[in-house]
Coordinates of C-alpha atoms in Angstrom, one line a residue:
Chain A
M1 CA -1.2 23.6 -36.9
T2 CA -4.7 22.5 -36.4
Y3 CA -5.7 19.1 -37.6
T4 CA -9.2 17.6 -38.1
V5 CA -9.4 14.1 -36.8
T6 CA -11.1 11.9 -39.2
E7 CA -13.3 9.4 -37.4
P8 CA -13.1 5.8 -38.6
E9 CA -16.0 4.1 -40.2
S10 CA -17.5 2.7 -37.0
P11 CA -20.1 0.1 -36.5
T12 CA -23.6 1.3 -35.5
A13 CA -24.2 2.5 -31.9
S14 CA -26.2 -0.6 -31.0
S15 CA -23.5 -3.0 -32.3
N16 CA -20.9 -0.9 -30.5
G17 CA -23.0 -1.1 -27.3
A18 CA -23.2 -4.9 -27.7
Q19 CA -19.5 -5.2 -28.2
W20 CA -18.9 -3.1 -25.0
F21 CA -21.2 -5.4 -23.2
V22 CA -19.1 -8.4 -24.4
V23 CA -15.9 -6.6 -23.3
L24 CA -17.5 -6.2 -19.8
G25 CA -18.4 -9.8 -19.7
L26 CA -14.9 -10.8 -20.8
V27 CA -13.3 -8.7 -18.1
Y28 CA -15.6 -10.4 -15.6
L29 CA -14.4 -13.8 -16.9
L30 CA -10.8 -12.6 -16.6
L31 CA -11.4 -11.8 -12.9
V32 CA -13.1 -15.2 -12.4
A33 CA -10.2 -17.0 -14.1
V34 CA -7.6 -15.2 -11.9
G35 CA -9.8 -16.2 -8.9
M36 CA -9.9 -19.8 -10.1
I37 CA -6.1 -20.0 -10.4
G38 CA -5.6 -18.6 -6.9
T39 CA -8.3 -20.9 -5.4
G40 CA -6.9 -23.9 -7.4
F41 CA -3.4 -23.3 -6.4
K42 CA -4.3 -23.0 -2.7
A43 CA -6.4 -26.2 -2.9
A44 CA -3.7 -28.2 -4.8
A45 CA -0.6 -26.9 -3.1
G46 CA -1.8 -25.9 0.3
D47 CA 1.1 -24.6 2.3
Q48 CA 3.6 -26.1 -0.1
A49 CA 3.2 -23.4 -2.7
K50 CA 6.7 -22.1 -2.0
D51 CA 8.2 -25.6 -2.4
L52 CA 6.3 -26.1 -5.7
F53 CA 8.0 -23.0 -7.1
A54 CA 11.4 -23.7 -5.6
F55 CA 12.8 -24.2 -9.1
A56 CA 12.1 -20.6 -9.8
S57 CA 13.5 -19.3 -6.5
N58 CA 16.6 -18.4 -8.4
P59 CA 15.7 -14.9 -9.8
V60 CA 17.5 -15.6 -13.1
T61 CA 15.3 -18.6 -13.6
G62 CA 12.3 -16.5 -12.7
V63 CA 13.1 -14.0 -15.4
I64 CA 13.6 -16.8 -17.9
V65 CA 10.3 -18.4 -17.0
G66 CA 8.5 -15.1 -17.5
T67 CA 10.4 -14.3 -20.7
V68 CA 9.9 -17.7 -22.4
A69 CA 6.3 -18.1 -21.3
T70 CA 5.4 -14.6 -22.6
A71 CA 7.4 -15.1 -25.9
L72 CA 5.5 -18.3 -26.6
I73 CA 2.1 -17.0 -25.6
Q74 CA 2.9 -13.6 -27.1
S75 CA 0.9 -11.8 -24.4
S76 CA 2.4 -10.2 -21.2
S77 CA -1.1 -9.5 -20.0
T78 CA -1.9 -13.2 -20.0
V79 CA 1.3 -14.1 -18.2
T80 CA 1.0 -11.3 -15.6
S81 CA -2.6 -12.3 -14.9
I82 CA -1.5 -15.9 -14.4
I83 CA 1.3 -14.7 -12.0
V84 CA -1.3 -12.6 -10.1
G85 CA -3.4 -15.8 -9.8
L86 CA -0.4 -17.8 -8.6
V87 CA 0.4 -15.2 -6.0
A88 CA -3.2 -15.4 -4.8
G89 CA -2.6 -19.1 -4.4
G90 CA 0.5 -18.6 -2.3
L91 CA 3.4 -18.0 -4.8
P92 CA 5.8 -15.8 -2.8
V93 CA 6.1 -12.2 -4.2
E94 CA 9.9 -12.4 -4.2
I95 CA 9.7 -15.3 -6.7
A96 CA 7.0 -13.6 -8.8
I97 CA 9.0 -10.3 -9.2
P98 CA 11.6 -11.7 -11.6
M99 CA 8.8 -13.5 -13.5
V100 CA 7.1 -10.1 -14.1
M101 CA 10.4 -8.6 -15.3
G102 CA 10.6 -11.6 -17.7
A103 CA 7.1 -11.0 -18.9
N104 CA 8.1 -7.5 -19.9
M105 CA 10.9 -8.8 -21.9
G106 CA 9.0 -11.7 -23.5
T107 CA 6.3 -9.5 -24.9
T108 CA 8.8 -7.6 -27.1
I109 CA 9.0 -10.6 -29.5
T110 CA 5.6 -9.7 -31.0
N111 CA 6.6 -6.3 -32.5
T112 CA 9.8 -7.9 -33.7
I113 CA 7.8 -10.4 -35.7
V114 CA 5.6 -7.6 -37.0
S115 CA 8.7 -5.8 -38.2
L116 CA 9.6 -8.9 -40.2
G117 CA 6.7 -7.9 -42.5
H118 CA 9.0 -5.3 -43.9
V119 CA 11.8 -7.7 -44.5
R120 CA 11.8 -7.3 -48.3
Q121 CA 12.2 -3.5 -48.2
G122 CA 15.8 -2.8 -47.2
E123 CA 15.7 0.7 -45.7
E124 CA 12.1 0.4 -44.5
F125 CA 13.0 -2.9 -42.8
R126 CA 16.0 -1.2 -41.1
R127 CA 13.8 1.5 -39.6
A128 CA 10.9 -0.9 -38.7
F129 CA 13.3 -3.5 -37.1
A130 CA 15.1 -0.7 -35.1
A131 CA 11.7 0.6 -33.9
A132 CA 10.8 -2.9 -32.7
T133 CA 14.1 -3.8 -31.0
V134 CA 14.4 -0.4 -29.2
H135 CA 11.7 -1.8 -26.9
D136 CA 13.7 -5.1 -26.5
F137 CA 16.9 -3.3 -25.6
F138 CA 15.2 -1.0 -23.2
N139 CA 13.6 -4.0 -21.4
L140 CA 16.9 -5.9 -21.4
F141 CA 18.7 -2.9 -20.1
S142 CA 16.0 -2.5 -17.4
I143 CA 16.5 -6.1 -16.3
F144 CA 20.3 -5.7 -16.2
I145 CA 20.0 -2.7 -13.9
F146 CA 17.1 -3.6 -11.7
L147 CA 17.4 -7.4 -11.2
P148 CA 20.7 -7.2 -9.4
L149 CA 19.4 -4.3 -7.3
E150 CA 16.3 -6.3 -6.5
I151 CA 18.4 -9.4 -5.5
M152 CA 20.6 -7.2 -3.3
F153 CA 18.1 -4.9 -1.7
G154 CA 14.6 -6.2 -2.6
F155 CA 13.7 -2.5 -3.4
L156 CA 10.8 -3.3 -5.7
E157 CA 9.3 -5.7 -3.2
K158 CA 9.6 -3.0 -0.5
I159 CA 8.0 -0.3 -2.8
G160 CA 5.2 -2.7 -3.7
Q161 CA 4.6 -3.5 0.0
T162 CA 4.6 0.2 0.9
L163 CA 2.2 1.1 -1.9
A164 CA -0.1 -1.8 -1.2
G165 CA -0.1 -0.8 2.5
I166 CA -1.1 2.7 1.6
L167 CA -3.9 1.5 -0.7
V168 CA -5.4 -0.9 1.8
G169 CA -4.9 1.4 4.7
G170 CA -2.4 -0.8 6.5
D171 CA -4.8 -3.8 6.6
S172 CA -2.3 -6.6 5.8
M173 CA -4.6 -9.5 5.7
A174 CA -7.5 -8.4 3.5
V175 CA -7.9 -5.8 0.8
G176 CA -11.1 -4.7 2.6
G177 CA -12.8 -1.6 1.2
F178 CA -10.5 -1.5 -1.8
N179 CA -11.9 -4.7 -3.2
F180 CA -15.4 -4.2 -4.5
I181 CA -15.2 -6.9 -7.2
K182 CA -14.5 -10.0 -5.1
P183 CA -18.2 -10.5 -4.1
L184 CA -19.0 -10.7 -7.8
V185 CA -16.2 -13.1 -8.6
K186 CA -16.5 -15.6 -5.7
P187 CA -20.0 -17.2 -6.5
P188 CA -19.0 -18.8 -9.9
V189 CA -15.7 -20.0 -8.4
N190 CA -17.5 -21.6 -5.4
L191 CA -20.2 -23.0 -7.7
L192 CA -17.5 -24.7 -9.9
K193 CA -15.8 -26.0 -6.8
D194 CA -19.0 -27.6 -5.6
V195 CA -19.6 -29.1 -9.1
F196 CA -16.1 -30.7 -9.1
H197 CA -16.5 -31.9 -5.5
G198 CA -20.0 -33.3 -6.5
M199 CA -18.3 -35.3 -9.3
G200 CA -16.1 -36.9 -6.7
A201 CA -12.9 -34.9 -7.2
N202 CA -10.8 -34.3 -4.1
D203 CA -9.1 -31.0 -3.2
V204 CA -5.9 -31.7 -5.2
V205 CA -7.7 -32.7 -8.4
T206 CA -10.1 -29.8 -8.1
G207 CA -7.2 -27.5 -7.6
V208 CA -5.3 -28.7 -10.6
L209 CA -8.5 -28.5 -12.7
F210 CA -9.0 -25.0 -11.5
I211 CA -5.5 -24.0 -12.5
I212 CA -5.7 -25.5 -16.0
L213 CA -9.2 -24.0 -16.6
G214 CA -8.1 -20.7 -15.2
I215 CA -5.0 -20.4 -17.4
A216 CA -7.0 -21.5 -20.5
L217 CA -9.7 -19.0 -19.7
I218 CA -7.2 -16.1 -19.2
F219 CA -5.6 -17.0 -22.5
V220 CA -9.0 -17.0 -24.4
V221 CA -10.4 -14.0 -22.6
I222 CA -7.3 -11.8 -23.2
T223 CA -7.2 -12.8 -26.9
F224 CA -10.8 -11.8 -27.4
I225 CA -10.6 -8.6 -25.3
G226 CA -7.6 -7.6 -27.4
K227 CA -9.4 -8.3 -30.7
L228 CA -12.5 -6.4 -29.6
L229 CA -10.8 -3.4 -28.0
K230 CA -8.6 -3.0 -31.1
V231 CA -11.8 -2.4 -33.2
L232 CA -13.6 -0.4 -30.5
M233 CA -10.7 1.8 -29.6
V234 CA -9.1 2.5 -32.9
G235 CA -10.8 5.9 -33.2
R236 CA -9.8 6.9 -29.7
A237 CA -6.2 5.7 -30.3
K238 CA -6.0 7.8 -33.4
A239 CA -7.2 10.9 -31.5
I240 CA -4.6 10.3 -28.8
L241 CA -1.8 9.9 -31.4
H242 CA -3.0 13.0 -33.3
A243 CA -2.9 15.0 -30.1
A244 CA 0.7 13.8 -29.3
V245 CA 2.2 14.8 -32.7
G246 CA 4.8 17.5 -32.3
R247 CA 4.5 17.6 -28.5
G248 CA 7.7 15.9 -27.4
P249 CA 8.7 12.8 -25.6
V250 CA 6.7 13.2 -22.4
S251 CA 3.5 13.4 -24.5
G252 CA 4.7 10.3 -26.3
I253 CA 5.1 8.4 -23.1
F254 CA 1.6 9.4 -21.9
S255 CA 0.0 8.6 -25.3
G256 CA 1.7 5.2 -25.3
T257 CA 0.4 4.5 -21.8
A258 CA -3.1 5.7 -22.7
I259 CA -3.4 3.6 -25.8
T260 CA -2.1 0.5 -24.1
V261 CA -4.7 1.0 -21.3
L262 CA -7.4 1.3 -23.9
V263 CA -6.4 -1.8 -26.0
Q264 CA -5.2 -3.8 -23.0
S265 CA -2.1 -4.9 -24.9
S266 CA 1.4 -3.5 -24.9
S267 CA 2.3 -5.6 -27.9
T268 CA -0.5 -4.1 -30.0
T269 CA 0.7 -0.6 -29.1
T270 CA 4.3 -1.3 -29.8
S271 CA 3.5 -3.2 -33.0
L272 CA 1.3 -0.3 -34.3
V273 CA 4.3 2.0 -34.3
V274 CA 6.5 -0.4 -36.2
P275 CA 4.9 0.5 -39.6
L276 CA 4.8 4.2 -38.7
A277 CA 8.5 4.1 -38.1
G278 CA 9.1 1.8 -41.1
S279 CA 7.6 4.3 -43.5
G280 CA 10.0 6.9 -42.2
V281 CA 7.3 9.3 -41.1
F282 CA 8.2 8.9 -37.5
S283 CA 11.8 8.8 -36.4
L284 CA 13.2 6.2 -33.9
K285 CA 13.6 9.0 -31.3
Q286 CA 9.9 9.8 -31.7
I287 CA 8.8 6.2 -31.4
Y288 CA 10.9 5.3 -28.4
P289 CA 9.0 7.2 -25.7
F290 CA 5.8 5.8 -27.1
T291 CA 7.0 2.2 -26.5
L292 CA 8.0 3.1 -23.0
G293 CA 4.5 4.3 -22.3
A294 CA 3.2 0.9 -23.5
N295 CA 5.3 -0.7 -20.7
I296 CA 3.5 1.4 -18.2
G297 CA 0.1 1.0 -19.7
T298 CA 0.2 -2.8 -19.7
C299 CA 0.3 -2.8 -15.9
I300 CA -3.4 -2.0 -15.8
T301 CA -4.2 -5.7 -16.5
A302 CA -2.4 -7.0 -13.4
L303 CA -4.0 -4.2 -11.3
L304 CA -7.4 -5.2 -12.6
A305 CA -6.7 -8.9 -12.0
A306 CA -5.7 -8.0 -8.4
T307 CA -9.2 -6.8 -7.6
A308 CA -10.5 -10.4 -8.1
V309 CA -8.6 -11.8 -5.2
D310 CA -9.7 -12.0 -1.5
G311 CA -8.4 -13.7 1.6
G312 CA -5.0 -13.6 3.2
N313 CA -3.0 -13.3 0.0
A314 CA -5.0 -10.4 -1.4
V315 CA -2.5 -7.8 -0.2
F316 CA 0.4 -9.8 -1.8
V317 CA -1.6 -9.9 -5.1
L318 CA -2.0 -6.1 -4.9
Q319 CA 1.7 -5.9 -4.0
I320 CA 2.9 -7.8 -7.1
A321 CA 0.6 -5.7 -9.4
L322 CA 2.1 -2.5 -7.9
V323 CA 5.6 -4.0 -8.2
H324 CA 4.9 -4.4 -11.9
L325 CA 3.8 -0.8 -12.2
S326 CA 6.7 0.6 -10.1
Y327 CA 9.2 -1.4 -12.0
N328 CA 8.1 0.1 -15.3
V329 CA 7.7 3.6 -14.1
I330 CA 11.1 3.6 -12.4
G331 CA 12.6 2.0 -15.5
V332 CA 11.3 4.9 -17.6
L333 CA 12.4 7.5 -15.0
V334 CA 15.9 6.1 -14.6
I335 CA 16.8 4.9 -18.1
Y336 CA 14.9 7.5 -20.1
G337 CA 15.3 10.3 -17.5
L338 CA 19.1 10.1 -17.4
P339 CA 20.7 11.6 -20.5
F340 CA 23.6 9.2 -20.5
T341 CA 21.4 6.0 -20.4
R342 CA 18.6 7.4 -22.6
N343 CA 20.2 6.7 -26.0
I344 CA 21.7 3.3 -25.2
P345 CA 18.7 1.3 -26.4
I346 CA 18.5 3.5 -29.5
R347 CA 22.1 3.0 -30.4
A348 CA 21.8 -0.8 -29.8
A349 CA 18.7 -1.0 -31.9
E350 CA 20.2 1.0 -34.8
W351 CA 23.4 -1.2 -34.6
L352 CA 21.4 -4.4 -34.8
A353 CA 19.1 -3.0 -37.5
D354 CA 22.2 -2.2 -39.7
L355 CA 23.3 -5.8 -39.3
A356 CA 19.8 -7.1 -39.9
V357 CA 19.7 -5.4 -43.3
K358 CA 23.0 -6.9 -44.3
N359 CA 22.1 -10.5 -43.5
K360 CA 18.9 -12.0 -42.0
V361 CA 21.0 -14.5 -40.1
Y362 CA 21.6 -11.8 -37.6
V363 CA 17.9 -11.4 -37.0
A364 CA 17.4 -15.2 -36.5
A365 CA 20.4 -15.3 -34.2
Y366 CA 19.1 -12.4 -32.2
I367 CA 15.6 -13.7 -31.8
G368 CA 16.8 -17.3 -31.1
T369 CA 19.5 -16.2 -28.7
V370 CA 17.6 -13.6 -26.6
F371 CA 14.3 -15.4 -26.3
F372 CA 15.2 -19.0 -26.4
I373 CA 18.9 -20.1 -26.4
L374 CA 20.2 -17.7 -23.8
P375 CA 17.4 -18.6 -21.4
L376 CA 18.1 -22.3 -21.8
V377 CA 21.8 -21.8 -21.3
L378 CA 21.2 -19.7 -18.2
I379 CA 18.8 -22.4 -16.8
G380 CA 21.5 -25.0 -17.5
I381 CA 24.2 -22.9 -15.8
S382 CA 22.0 -22.2 -12.8
Q383 CA 21.3 -26.0 -12.5
I384 CA 25.0 -26.9 -12.7
M385 CA 26.0 -24.1 -10.2
G386 CA 23.1 -25.2 -7.9
W387 CA 21.7 -21.6 -7.6
Chain B
M1 CA 36.5 53.3 -41.1
D2 CA 32.9 54.1 -42.2
E3 CA 33.3 51.6 -45.1
V4 CA 34.2 48.8 -42.7
K5 CA 31.3 49.7 -40.4
N6 CA 28.9 49.7 -43.3
R7 CA 30.1 46.4 -44.6
R8 CA 29.8 44.9 -41.1
E9 CA 26.2 46.2 -40.8
A10 CA 25.3 44.8 -44.2
L11 CA 26.7 41.4 -43.3
E12 CA 24.8 41.5 -40.0
E13 CA 21.6 42.4 -41.8
K14 CA 22.2 39.6 -44.3
I15 CA 22.8 37.1 -41.5
E16 CA 19.6 38.1 -39.8
D17 CA 17.7 37.7 -43.0
L18 CA 19.2 34.3 -43.6
E19 CA 18.4 33.3 -40.0
Q20 CA 14.8 34.4 -40.4
T21 CA 14.6 32.5 -43.7
L22 CA 16.2 29.4 -42.0
A23 CA 13.7 29.6 -39.1
G24 CA 10.9 29.9 -41.6
L25 CA 12.1 26.9 -43.6
K26 CA 12.5 24.9 -40.4
A27 CA 9.0 25.7 -39.3
Q28 CA 7.7 24.7 -42.8
L29 CA 9.6 21.4 -42.6
R30 CA 8.2 20.7 -39.2
A31 CA 4.7 21.5 -40.3
E32 CA 5.2 19.3 -43.4
S33 CA 6.5 16.4 -41.3
E34 CA 3.7 16.7 -38.8
R35 CA 1.2 16.7 -41.7
E36 CA 2.7 13.5 -42.9
Q37 CA 2.5 12.1 -39.4
H38 CA -1.2 12.9 -39.1
E39 CA -1.8 11.3 -42.5
A40 CA 0.0 8.1 -41.4
I41 CA -2.0 8.0 -38.1
D42 CA -5.2 8.2 -40.2
R43 CA -4.1 4.9 -41.8
L44 CA -4.0 3.2 -38.4
E45 CA -6.8 0.6 -39.3
M46 CA -4.6 -0.7 -42.1
Y47 CA -1.7 -1.1 -39.7
L48 CA -3.9 -2.9 -37.2
G49 CA -4.8 -5.4 -39.9
D50 CA -1.1 -6.0 -40.5
L51 CA -0.8 -7.2 -36.9
D52 CA -2.7 -10.4 -37.8
K53 CA -0.2 -11.3 -40.5
K54 CA 2.5 -12.6 -38.2
N55 CA 2.5 -16.0 -39.8
S56 CA 3.0 -14.7 -43.3
N57 CA 5.7 -12.4 -41.9
L58 CA 7.6 -15.3 -40.5
Q59 CA 7.2 -17.3 -43.7
D60 CA 8.5 -14.4 -45.7
F61 CA 11.4 -14.0 -43.3
W62 CA 12.1 -17.7 -43.5
K63 CA 12.5 -17.5 -47.3
M64 CA 14.9 -14.5 -47.0
L65 CA 16.8 -16.3 -44.2
R66 CA 17.3 -19.4 -46.3
S67 CA 18.5 -17.3 -49.1
D68 CA 21.0 -15.4 -46.9
I69 CA 22.3 -18.5 -45.3
G70 CA 22.8 -19.9 -48.8
E71 CA 24.8 -16.8 -49.7
L72 CA 26.7 -16.9 -46.5
F73 CA 27.9 -20.5 -47.1
G74 CA 28.3 -20.1 -50.8
L75 CA 25.2 -22.2 -51.7
S76 CA 22.8 -21.1 -54.5
G77 CA 20.7 -18.2 -53.2
D78 CA 17.9 -19.0 -55.7
R79 CA 17.0 -22.2 -54.0
G80 CA 15.8 -20.5 -50.8
K81 CA 14.1 -17.7 -52.7
N82 CA 12.0 -20.1 -54.8
Q83 CA 10.8 -22.2 -51.9

C-alpha cells in the first residue's frame, strides 16, 4: 500500500532557518555547560572527586540517584549530560555507570504521567497505561539483569573502555583528533573563570558556581532544545513513522531511535506513542520496539556532550557516553532478542494496566513505590548495612 | 470408490477456496489497520500538544484517585469526584 505523507503546516523557510540557528546556539550552550561542570568540579574537588561521591560508590545508590534525579527533572538527557560533566571533573566511571542506568529508569515516569491523561476512558486508559509502563518494565528488567553483571564483572566499563580506545586511537589521555569542538567551548569557560577570579572568588567558590550554573544551563538548554525540535522535527518524525508502518519490530526499533535522535528526548518519543496505543490503532506489541529505539536514540545527547570535554578525563567522558550506548543496545539485543525474555515486559505492563483500570490506587502505589519509596528504602537499607 | 474420491476433491477445492478467501480478508484487514495507523500518525501534532498537559493529567488522576480511595475504604465516592 502506498501512502501520501501529508506535510504539516510549517512555518516559513526563514523562520525555520532562524529556529535552526537557535537550536545550533543552544547545542553550543549545552557543550559550554558540560564544560563548565567539568571545570567547576575539578576546581572545587581537585583530587577529592572520588571521595565527594563516596556516598554513591554503592551501585544501588548510584542507580537510585540517577532514577530519582531523572524522575524529578523528567529529562534523562539533562541528567546524563550532568553525569558527563561530572566525569569530566573526576567522577569515576564505575560510580557513573549505575547513575546512567538509573537515568534510563527515571525518564520513564514522563510517559506514565502522559498516559494518565486517558484516566477517565477505561479501555483506552488500559491500553495507554500498558504502552507507557512497558518501557518502565523493560528498563527495570534491564537493571535487574545488567547491574549485578556490572558489579561482578564490570563488563560495561570494559566495553566502554575498549570502544573509547578504538575511537581515540589508543590515546588514553586526550581525545585528540576526535574532539573538534573543544576549541570552541573552552574560550567562554575560561572567560567566565577569569570573571569570577576577577571578582575575588577563589578556586573552590568558582568551581561551585560553575557547577551550579552549568547544571542550570543544561536544564534550560535541554528544555528549549526539546521544545524547538518538537516543532521543527514533527514532519520528519511523521515521515519516519509512516515508513515504519507494517514493517515489523526491527523497523520499529530503528524509527524509535531516529525520532529520538531528531527530537533529542526519549520521553517525547515514548510519550508520543501513548495516545497512539491508547486509541487502539497500534497494539502494545507494535509500540514496544519503538520505545526500545527511544532508549538507544537518547544516547546521542551524552555522546554530543562528550565532545565538549578536553584534558585528562576526556577519554573517561567518552567512555561513559559509550557505556550508555552499549548498555541500551545490549539491553535491546538480550531482552528483546531472546524469545523467552521478550514478552516479560509486555506481560508485566498488561497485568499492571488491568489492575490500574480496576482501581487508581494501584497506579499511585506503582509510581510512588518504583520512583520514590523503593529508592528511599534501598538507600536506608544500604546505609544500615554499610554498603 | 469414485464417489469418495469426488467428495474428497470437492472438499479440498472448497478448503482451498476458503483459504484464499481468508488470506484475502487478512490482507484487507491488514491494509485497513495500516490505513488507520497512517491516519493516526497524521494527527501527531495534536498528540505533541498533549505532552504539555502533564499537570492537568495529574490533577485529573488525583480526582479519580481520591474517588477510588473513598470507594476502597467505604467513604463517599462523590466527595472526591466533585473536588
